Coordinates of C-alpha atoms in Angstrom, one line a residue:
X86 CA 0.0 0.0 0.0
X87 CA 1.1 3.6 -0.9
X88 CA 2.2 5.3 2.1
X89 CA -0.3 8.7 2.8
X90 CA 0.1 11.2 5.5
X91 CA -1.9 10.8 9.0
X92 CA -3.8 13.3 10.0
X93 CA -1.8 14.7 13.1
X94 CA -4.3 13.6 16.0
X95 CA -5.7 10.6 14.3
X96 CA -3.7 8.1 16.8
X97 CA -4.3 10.2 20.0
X98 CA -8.0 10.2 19.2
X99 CA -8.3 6.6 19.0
X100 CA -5.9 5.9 21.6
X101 CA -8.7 7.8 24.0
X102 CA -11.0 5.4 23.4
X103 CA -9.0 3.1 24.8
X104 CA -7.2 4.9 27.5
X105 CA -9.7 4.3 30.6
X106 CA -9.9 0.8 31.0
X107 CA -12.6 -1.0 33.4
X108 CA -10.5 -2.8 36.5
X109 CA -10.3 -6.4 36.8
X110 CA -11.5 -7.2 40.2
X111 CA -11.9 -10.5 42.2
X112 CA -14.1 -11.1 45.3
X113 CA -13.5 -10.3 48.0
X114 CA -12.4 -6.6 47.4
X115 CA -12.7 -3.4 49.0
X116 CA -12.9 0.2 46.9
X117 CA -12.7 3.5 48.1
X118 CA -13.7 5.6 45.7
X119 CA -13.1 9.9 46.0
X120 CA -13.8 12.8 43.7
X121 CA -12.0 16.5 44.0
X122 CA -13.1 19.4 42.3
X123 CA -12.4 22.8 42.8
X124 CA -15.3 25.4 43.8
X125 CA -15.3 27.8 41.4
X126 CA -14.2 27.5 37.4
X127 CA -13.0 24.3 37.7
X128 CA -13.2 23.8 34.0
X129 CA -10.8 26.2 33.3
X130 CA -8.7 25.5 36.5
X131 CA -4.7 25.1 36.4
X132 CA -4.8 21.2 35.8
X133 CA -1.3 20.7 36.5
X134 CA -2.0 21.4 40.0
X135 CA -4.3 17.3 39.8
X136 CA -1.1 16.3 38.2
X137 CA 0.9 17.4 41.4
X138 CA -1.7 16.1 43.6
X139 CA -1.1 12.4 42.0
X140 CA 2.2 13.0 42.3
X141 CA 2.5 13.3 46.1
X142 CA 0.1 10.7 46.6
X143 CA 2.4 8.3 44.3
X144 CA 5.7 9.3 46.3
X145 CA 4.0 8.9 49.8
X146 CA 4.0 5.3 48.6
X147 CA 7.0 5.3 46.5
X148 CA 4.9 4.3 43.3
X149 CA 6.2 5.0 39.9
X150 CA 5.3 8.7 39.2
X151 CA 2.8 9.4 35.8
X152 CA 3.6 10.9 33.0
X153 CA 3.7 14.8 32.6
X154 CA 0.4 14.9 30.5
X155 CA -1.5 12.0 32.2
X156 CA -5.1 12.3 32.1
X157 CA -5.6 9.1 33.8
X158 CA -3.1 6.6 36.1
X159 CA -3.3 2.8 36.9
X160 CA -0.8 1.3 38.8
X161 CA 0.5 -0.3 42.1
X162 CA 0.1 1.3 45.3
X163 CA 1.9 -0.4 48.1
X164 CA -0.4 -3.3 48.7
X165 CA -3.5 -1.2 47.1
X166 CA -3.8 -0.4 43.6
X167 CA -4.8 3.0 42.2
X168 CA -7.1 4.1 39.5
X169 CA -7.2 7.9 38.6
X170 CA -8.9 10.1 36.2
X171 CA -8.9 13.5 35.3
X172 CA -12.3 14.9 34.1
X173 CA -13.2 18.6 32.6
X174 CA -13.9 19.6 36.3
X175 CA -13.3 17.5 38.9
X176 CA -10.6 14.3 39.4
X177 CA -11.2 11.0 40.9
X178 CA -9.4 8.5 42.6
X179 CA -9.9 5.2 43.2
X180 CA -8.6 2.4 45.5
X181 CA -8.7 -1.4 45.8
X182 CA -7.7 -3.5 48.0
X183 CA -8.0 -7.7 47.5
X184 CA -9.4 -8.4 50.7
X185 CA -12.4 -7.3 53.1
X186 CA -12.3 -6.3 56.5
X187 CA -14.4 -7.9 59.5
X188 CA -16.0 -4.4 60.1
X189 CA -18.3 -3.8 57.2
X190 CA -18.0 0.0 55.5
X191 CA -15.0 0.7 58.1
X192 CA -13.9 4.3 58.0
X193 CA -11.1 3.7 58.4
X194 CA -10.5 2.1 55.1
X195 CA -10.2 6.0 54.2
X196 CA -6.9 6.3 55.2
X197 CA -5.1 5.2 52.6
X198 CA -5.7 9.0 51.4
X199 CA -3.0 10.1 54.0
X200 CA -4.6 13.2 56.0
X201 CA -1.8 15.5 55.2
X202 CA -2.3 15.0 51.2
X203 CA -6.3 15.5 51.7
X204 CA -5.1 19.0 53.4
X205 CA -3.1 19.8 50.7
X206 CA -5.9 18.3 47.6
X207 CA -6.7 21.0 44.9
X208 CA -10.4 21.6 45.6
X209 CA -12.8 20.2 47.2
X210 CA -14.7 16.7 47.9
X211 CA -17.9 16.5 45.8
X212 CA -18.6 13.0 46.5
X213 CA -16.5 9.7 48.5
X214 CA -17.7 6.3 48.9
X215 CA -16.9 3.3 50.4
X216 CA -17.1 -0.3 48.1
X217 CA -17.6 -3.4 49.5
X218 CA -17.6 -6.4 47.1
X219 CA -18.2 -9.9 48.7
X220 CA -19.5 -13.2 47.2
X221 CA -23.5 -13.6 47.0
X222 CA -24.3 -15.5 50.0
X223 CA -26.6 -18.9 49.0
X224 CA -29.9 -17.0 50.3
X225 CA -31.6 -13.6 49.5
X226 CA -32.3 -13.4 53.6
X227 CA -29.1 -13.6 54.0
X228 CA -28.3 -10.2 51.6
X229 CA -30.9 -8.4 53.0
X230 CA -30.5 -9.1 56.6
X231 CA -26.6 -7.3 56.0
X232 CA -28.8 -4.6 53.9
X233 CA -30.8 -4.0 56.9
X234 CA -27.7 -3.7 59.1
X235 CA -25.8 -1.4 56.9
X236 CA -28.2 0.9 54.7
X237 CA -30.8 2.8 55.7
X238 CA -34.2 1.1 54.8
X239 CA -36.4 4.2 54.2
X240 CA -33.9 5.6 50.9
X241 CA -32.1 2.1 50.4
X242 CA -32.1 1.0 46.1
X243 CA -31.1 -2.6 45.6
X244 CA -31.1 -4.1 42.3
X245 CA -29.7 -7.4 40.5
X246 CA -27.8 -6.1 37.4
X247 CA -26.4 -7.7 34.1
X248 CA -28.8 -10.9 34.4
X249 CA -27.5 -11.8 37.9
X250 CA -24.4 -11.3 37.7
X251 CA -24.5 -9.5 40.8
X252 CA -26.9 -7.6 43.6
X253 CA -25.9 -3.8 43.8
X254 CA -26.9 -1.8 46.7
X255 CA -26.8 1.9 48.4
X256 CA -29.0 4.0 50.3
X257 CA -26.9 6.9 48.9
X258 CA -26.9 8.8 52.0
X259 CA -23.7 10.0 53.2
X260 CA -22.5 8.0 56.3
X261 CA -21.0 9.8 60.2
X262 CA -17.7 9.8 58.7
X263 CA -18.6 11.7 55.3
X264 CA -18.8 8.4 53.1
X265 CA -21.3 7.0 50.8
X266 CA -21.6 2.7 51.3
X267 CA -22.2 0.7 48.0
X268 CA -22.5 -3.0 48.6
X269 CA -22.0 -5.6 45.9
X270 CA -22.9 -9.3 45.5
X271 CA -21.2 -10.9 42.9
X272 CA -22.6 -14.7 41.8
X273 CA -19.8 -17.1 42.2
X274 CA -20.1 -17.4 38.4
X275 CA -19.6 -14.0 37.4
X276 CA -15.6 -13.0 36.2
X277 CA -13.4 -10.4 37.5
X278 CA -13.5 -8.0 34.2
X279 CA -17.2 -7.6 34.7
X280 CA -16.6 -6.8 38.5
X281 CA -14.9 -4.4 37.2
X282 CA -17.3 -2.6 34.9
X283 CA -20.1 -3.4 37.8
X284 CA -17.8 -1.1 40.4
X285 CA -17.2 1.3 37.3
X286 CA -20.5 2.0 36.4
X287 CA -21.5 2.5 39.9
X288 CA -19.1 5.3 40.9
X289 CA -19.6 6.8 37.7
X290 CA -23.4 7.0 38.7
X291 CA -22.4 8.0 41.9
X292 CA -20.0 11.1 40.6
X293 CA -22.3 12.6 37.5
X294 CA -25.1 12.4 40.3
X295 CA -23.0 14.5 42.5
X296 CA -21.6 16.1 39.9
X297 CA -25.0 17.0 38.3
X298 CA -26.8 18.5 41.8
X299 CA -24.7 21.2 41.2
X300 CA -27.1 22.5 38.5
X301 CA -30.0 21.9 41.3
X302 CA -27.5 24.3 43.8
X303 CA -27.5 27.0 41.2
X304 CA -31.0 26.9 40.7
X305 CA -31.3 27.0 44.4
X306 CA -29.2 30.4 43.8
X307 CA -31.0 31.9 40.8
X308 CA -34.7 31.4 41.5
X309 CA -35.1 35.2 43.9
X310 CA -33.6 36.5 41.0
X311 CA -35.5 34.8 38.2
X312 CA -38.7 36.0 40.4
X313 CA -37.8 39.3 41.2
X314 CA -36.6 39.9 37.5
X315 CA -40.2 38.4 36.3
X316 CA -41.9 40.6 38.4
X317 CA -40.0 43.9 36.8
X318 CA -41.0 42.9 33.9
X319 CA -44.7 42.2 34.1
X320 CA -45.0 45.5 35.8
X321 CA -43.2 47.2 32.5
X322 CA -45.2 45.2 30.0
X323 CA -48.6 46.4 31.8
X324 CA -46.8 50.3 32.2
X325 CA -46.7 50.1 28.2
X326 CA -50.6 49.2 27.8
X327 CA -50.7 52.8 29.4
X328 CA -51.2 55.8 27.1
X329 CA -49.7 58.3 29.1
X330 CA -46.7 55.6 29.8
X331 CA -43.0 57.5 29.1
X332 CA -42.2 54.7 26.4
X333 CA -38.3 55.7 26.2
X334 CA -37.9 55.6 30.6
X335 CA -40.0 52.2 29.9
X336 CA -37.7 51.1 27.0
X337 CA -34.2 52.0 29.3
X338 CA -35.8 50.0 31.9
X339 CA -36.4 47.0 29.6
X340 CA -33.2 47.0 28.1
X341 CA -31.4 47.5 32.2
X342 CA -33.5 43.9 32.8
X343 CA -32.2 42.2 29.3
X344 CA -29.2 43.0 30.2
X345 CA -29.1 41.1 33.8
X346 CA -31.2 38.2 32.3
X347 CA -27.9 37.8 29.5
X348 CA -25.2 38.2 32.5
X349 CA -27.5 35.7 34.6
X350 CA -28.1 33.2 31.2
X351 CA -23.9 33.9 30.8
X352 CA -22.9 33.0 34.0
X353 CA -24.9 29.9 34.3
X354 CA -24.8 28.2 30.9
X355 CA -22.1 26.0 31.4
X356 CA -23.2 24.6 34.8
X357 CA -26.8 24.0 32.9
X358 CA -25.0 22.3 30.1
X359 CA -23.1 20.8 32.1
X360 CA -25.8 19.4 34.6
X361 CA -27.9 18.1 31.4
X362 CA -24.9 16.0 30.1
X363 CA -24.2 14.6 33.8
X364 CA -27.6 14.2 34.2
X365 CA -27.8 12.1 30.6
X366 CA -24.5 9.8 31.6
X367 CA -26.5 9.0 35.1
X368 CA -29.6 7.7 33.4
X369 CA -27.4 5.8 30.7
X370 CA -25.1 4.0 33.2
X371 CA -28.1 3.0 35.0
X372 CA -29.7 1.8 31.8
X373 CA -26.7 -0.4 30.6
X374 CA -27.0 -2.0 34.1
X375 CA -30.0 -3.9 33.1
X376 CA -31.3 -4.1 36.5
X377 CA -34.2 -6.4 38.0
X378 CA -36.0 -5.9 40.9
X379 CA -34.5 -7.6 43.9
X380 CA -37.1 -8.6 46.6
X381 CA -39.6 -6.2 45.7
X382 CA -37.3 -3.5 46.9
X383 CA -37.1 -0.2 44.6
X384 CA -33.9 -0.2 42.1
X385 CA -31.6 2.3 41.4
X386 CA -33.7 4.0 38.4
X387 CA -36.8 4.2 41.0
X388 CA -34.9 5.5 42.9
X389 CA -33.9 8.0 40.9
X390 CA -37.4 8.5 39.4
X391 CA -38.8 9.4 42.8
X392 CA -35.5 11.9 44.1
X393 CA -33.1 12.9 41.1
X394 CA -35.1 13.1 38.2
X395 CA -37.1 16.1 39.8
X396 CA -33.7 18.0 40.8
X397 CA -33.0 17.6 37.3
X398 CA -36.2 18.9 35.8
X399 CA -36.4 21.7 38.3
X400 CA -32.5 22.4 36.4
X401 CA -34.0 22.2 33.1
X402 CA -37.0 24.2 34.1
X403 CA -35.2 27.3 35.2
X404 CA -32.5 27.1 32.3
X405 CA -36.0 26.9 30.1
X406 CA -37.7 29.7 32.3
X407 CA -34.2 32.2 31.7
X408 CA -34.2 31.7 28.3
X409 CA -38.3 32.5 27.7
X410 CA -37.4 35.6 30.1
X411 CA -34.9 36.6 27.9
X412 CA -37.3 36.1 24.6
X413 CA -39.6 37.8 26.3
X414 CA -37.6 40.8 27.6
X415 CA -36.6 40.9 23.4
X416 CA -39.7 40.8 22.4
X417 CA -41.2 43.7 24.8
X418 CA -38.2 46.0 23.6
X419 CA -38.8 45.6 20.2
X420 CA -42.5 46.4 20.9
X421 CA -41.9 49.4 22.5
X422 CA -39.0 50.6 20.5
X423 CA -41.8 50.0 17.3
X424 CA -43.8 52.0 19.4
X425 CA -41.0 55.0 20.3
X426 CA -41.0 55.0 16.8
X427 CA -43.8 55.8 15.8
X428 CA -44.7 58.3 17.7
X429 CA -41.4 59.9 16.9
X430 CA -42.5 59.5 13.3
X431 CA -45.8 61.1 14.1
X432 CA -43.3 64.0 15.7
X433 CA -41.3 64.3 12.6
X434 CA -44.8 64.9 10.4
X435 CA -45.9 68.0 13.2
X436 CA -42.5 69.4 12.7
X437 CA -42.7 68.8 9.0
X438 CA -46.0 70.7 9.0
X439 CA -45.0 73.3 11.1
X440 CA -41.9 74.3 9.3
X441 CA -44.1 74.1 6.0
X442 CA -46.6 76.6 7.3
X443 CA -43.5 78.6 8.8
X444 CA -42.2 78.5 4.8
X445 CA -45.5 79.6 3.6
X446 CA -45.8 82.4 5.9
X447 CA -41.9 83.4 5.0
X448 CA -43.2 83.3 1.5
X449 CA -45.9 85.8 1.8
X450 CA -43.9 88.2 3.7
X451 CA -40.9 88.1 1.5
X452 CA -43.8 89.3 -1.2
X453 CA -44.9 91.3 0.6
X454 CA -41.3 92.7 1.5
X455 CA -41.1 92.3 -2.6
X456 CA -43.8 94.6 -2.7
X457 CA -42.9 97.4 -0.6
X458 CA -38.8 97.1 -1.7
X459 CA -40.5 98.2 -5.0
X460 CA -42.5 101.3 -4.2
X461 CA -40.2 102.7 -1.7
X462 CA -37.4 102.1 -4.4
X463 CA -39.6 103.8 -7.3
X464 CA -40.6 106.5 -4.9
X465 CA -36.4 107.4 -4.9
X466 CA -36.5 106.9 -7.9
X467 CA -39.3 109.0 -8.9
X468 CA -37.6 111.5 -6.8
X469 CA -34.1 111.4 -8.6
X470 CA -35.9 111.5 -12.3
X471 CA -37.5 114.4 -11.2
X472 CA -34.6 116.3 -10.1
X473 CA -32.9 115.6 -13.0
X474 CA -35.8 116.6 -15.3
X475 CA -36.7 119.7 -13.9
X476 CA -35.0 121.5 -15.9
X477 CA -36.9 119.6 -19.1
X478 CA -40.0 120.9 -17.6
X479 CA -39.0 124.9 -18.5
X480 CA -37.7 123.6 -22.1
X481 CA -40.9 121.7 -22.5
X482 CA -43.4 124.2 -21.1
X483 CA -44.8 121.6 -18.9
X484 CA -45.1 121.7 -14.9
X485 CA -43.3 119.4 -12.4
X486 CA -46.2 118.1 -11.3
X487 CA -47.3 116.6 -14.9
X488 CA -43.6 115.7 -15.6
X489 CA -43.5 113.2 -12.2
X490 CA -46.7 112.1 -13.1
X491 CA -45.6 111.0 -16.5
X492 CA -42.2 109.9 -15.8
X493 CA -43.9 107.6 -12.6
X494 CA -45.1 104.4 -14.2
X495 CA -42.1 103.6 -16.3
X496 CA -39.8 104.2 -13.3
X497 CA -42.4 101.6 -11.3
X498 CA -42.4 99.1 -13.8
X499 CA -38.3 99.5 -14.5
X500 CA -37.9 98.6 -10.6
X501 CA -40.2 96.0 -10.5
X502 CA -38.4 94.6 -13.7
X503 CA -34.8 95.1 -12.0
X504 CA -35.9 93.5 -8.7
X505 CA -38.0 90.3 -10.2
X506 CA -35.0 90.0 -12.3
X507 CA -32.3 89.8 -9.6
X508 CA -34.8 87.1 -7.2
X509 CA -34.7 85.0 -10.2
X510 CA -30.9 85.5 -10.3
X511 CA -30.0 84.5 -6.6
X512 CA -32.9 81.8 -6.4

């Protein structure tokens, strides 16, 4: 074959598909699972600072260090082994250990996060939990009797996933030493790289949950101001029904309230976007868990149904409610700027028509101006000729009287020649 050019990201695209691998886990095994994000931008945040992190928590242990643009880490640690990830916002480790302790959900299976590198950890925690994978004991009484002792029973989701291959369970509440517990029940039957996808999937559904209630938070935030916003600008859509209403103050004000909606829409579009593609990976790991009910006990999507789902369509509710706001904010300005303009048309016609009568008016006076220029310039006139012919008057045996009189209307009709001549000239 001919050799052709690669396109210059072609293997580092496929190699991403491939880069997160699933754990292979046997039973028994204990997980403890913790996600880090910063409070405030984390998706733009510094992320060589998770790369540091890692780092310290790899030389505490004296594990081989990553390399400088790791997004993601699997390797020995001491006698645990470590699975990180780095995400758009937040960073998650996790930690397994091939054995089980006698104390089910033991806190202090947390220490292997060393308290000195938690002190030192680039954000904050937005989720932790504690695994515990054990064989499925020979009887269902005998899984929900340790159910009853470590979940509690009011919020508790228990499922059997991927056509028994095991019995997943949580009460997703957050435990007296800040942990969330997650038992699982593998069948005896059931291999260690679908363990591994089982424990995958569920703190995946774990972290875009957490992840996602963010967007509820926000909400949380946002509603007063959504409501006191919406209540402006009722008041200004009813003030421009009124005739008398000052449409321009009206117009400033509706433009002062589109203005905060965009800053508001702005500020929380990428935690809305965000929340709705967290919100979509929950419901699909869930899904590709194929779960059946487990002794008539709600699963983890009825769960859901019943607590999450309406966190997530009060998010998509107010990210729907600031955009119609915004519409609606557009709308009422172009309304009312149609309406400024009209009446500035209607404006523009009065001053048209005044000036127009104004025109008219300086029309008739400047004939009538015209008119007088003319006689008080023949009257000189007159005046001049008859000085000048006075002296024709003795020749001519005629009187001064009779020679103004004669020599009157030529003089009259010269001028008024002369001057309609020279307005015809300079118009």
């Amino acid at each position: 074959m001919a050799p052709i050019k690669d396109y210059p990201q072609r293997y580092a695209l496929t190699g991403e598909l491939h880069a997160r691998p699933f754990p292979s886990l046997k039973v028994p095994q204990t997980a403890v699972f913790l996600a880090i994000k910063q409070p405030e931008d984390a998706a733009s945040r510094d992320k060589s600072a998770d790369l540091a992190h890692l780092t310290a928590l790899l030389d505490h242990y004296g594990a081989p260090r990553p390399d400088a643009a790791a997004t993601h880490y699997y390797g020995e640690l001491g006698k645990y082994t470590l699975k990180w990830e780095q995400h758009t916002e937040f960073v998650t480790y996790t930690v397994f250990r091939d054995d089980i302790g006698a104390r089910a959900f033991d806190p202090a299976e947390f220490d292997v996060f060393p308290e000195y590198w938690l002190d030192q950890a680039p954000g904050g925690r937005i989720t932790s939990a504690l695994l515990r994978l054990m064989p499925k004991p020979k009887t269902e009484q005998m899984i929900n009797d340790h159910l009853a002792e470590w979940f509690v029973h009011e919020s508790l989701a228990v499922a059997s996933v991927l056509d028994g291959a095991a019995v997943v369970a949580s009460d997703f509440r957050i435990d007296s030493a800040g942990h969330l517990r997650i038992a699982v029940f593998t069948d005896a039957a059931t291999g260690s790289r679908r363990t591994g996808r089982i424990v995958q999937r569920l703190c995946e559904i774990e972290t875009y949950k957490s992840a996602s209630m963010l967007g509820f938070s926000m909400v949380r935030w946002l509603a007063p101001q959504l409501n006191a916003l919406d209540k402006k600008l009722t008041d200004l859509m009813a003030q421009m029904r009124a005739p008398a209403s000052g449409a321009e103050d009206t117009l400033h004000a509706l433009l002062d309230i589109s203005v905060e909606l965009e800053t508001l829409a702005v500020n929380t579009a990428f935690r809305f976007g965000a929340t709705g593609a967290y919100h979509a990976i929950v419901d699909q790991r869930i899904e590709v868990l194929r779960e059946e009910r487990f002794m008539s006990r709600q699963g983890f999507a009825e769960f859901m149904m019943r607590r999450y789902e309406p966190a997530m369509r009060t998010v998509s509710s107010t990210e729907n409610r600031l955009k119609a706001m915004s519409e609606r904010a557009i709308r009422a300005s172009e309304l009312l700027r149609t309406r400024v303009d009209v009446e500035r048309s209607a404006q523009n016609q009065e001053i048209l028509a005044s000036m127009d009568k104004r025109a008219d008016l300086q029309l008739r006076l400047q004939k009538t101006v015209e008119g007088l220029s003319v006689v008080a310039i023949s009257y000189y006139a007159v005046s001049l000729a008859g000085y000048l012919l006075y002296p024709a008057a003795e020749m001519l045996g005629v009187s001064k009287g009779t020679l103004l009189a004669a020599v009157t209307l030529p003089v009259v009709g010269a001028v008024w020649w002369m001057v309609r001549r020279l307005r015809k000239h300079l118009g």
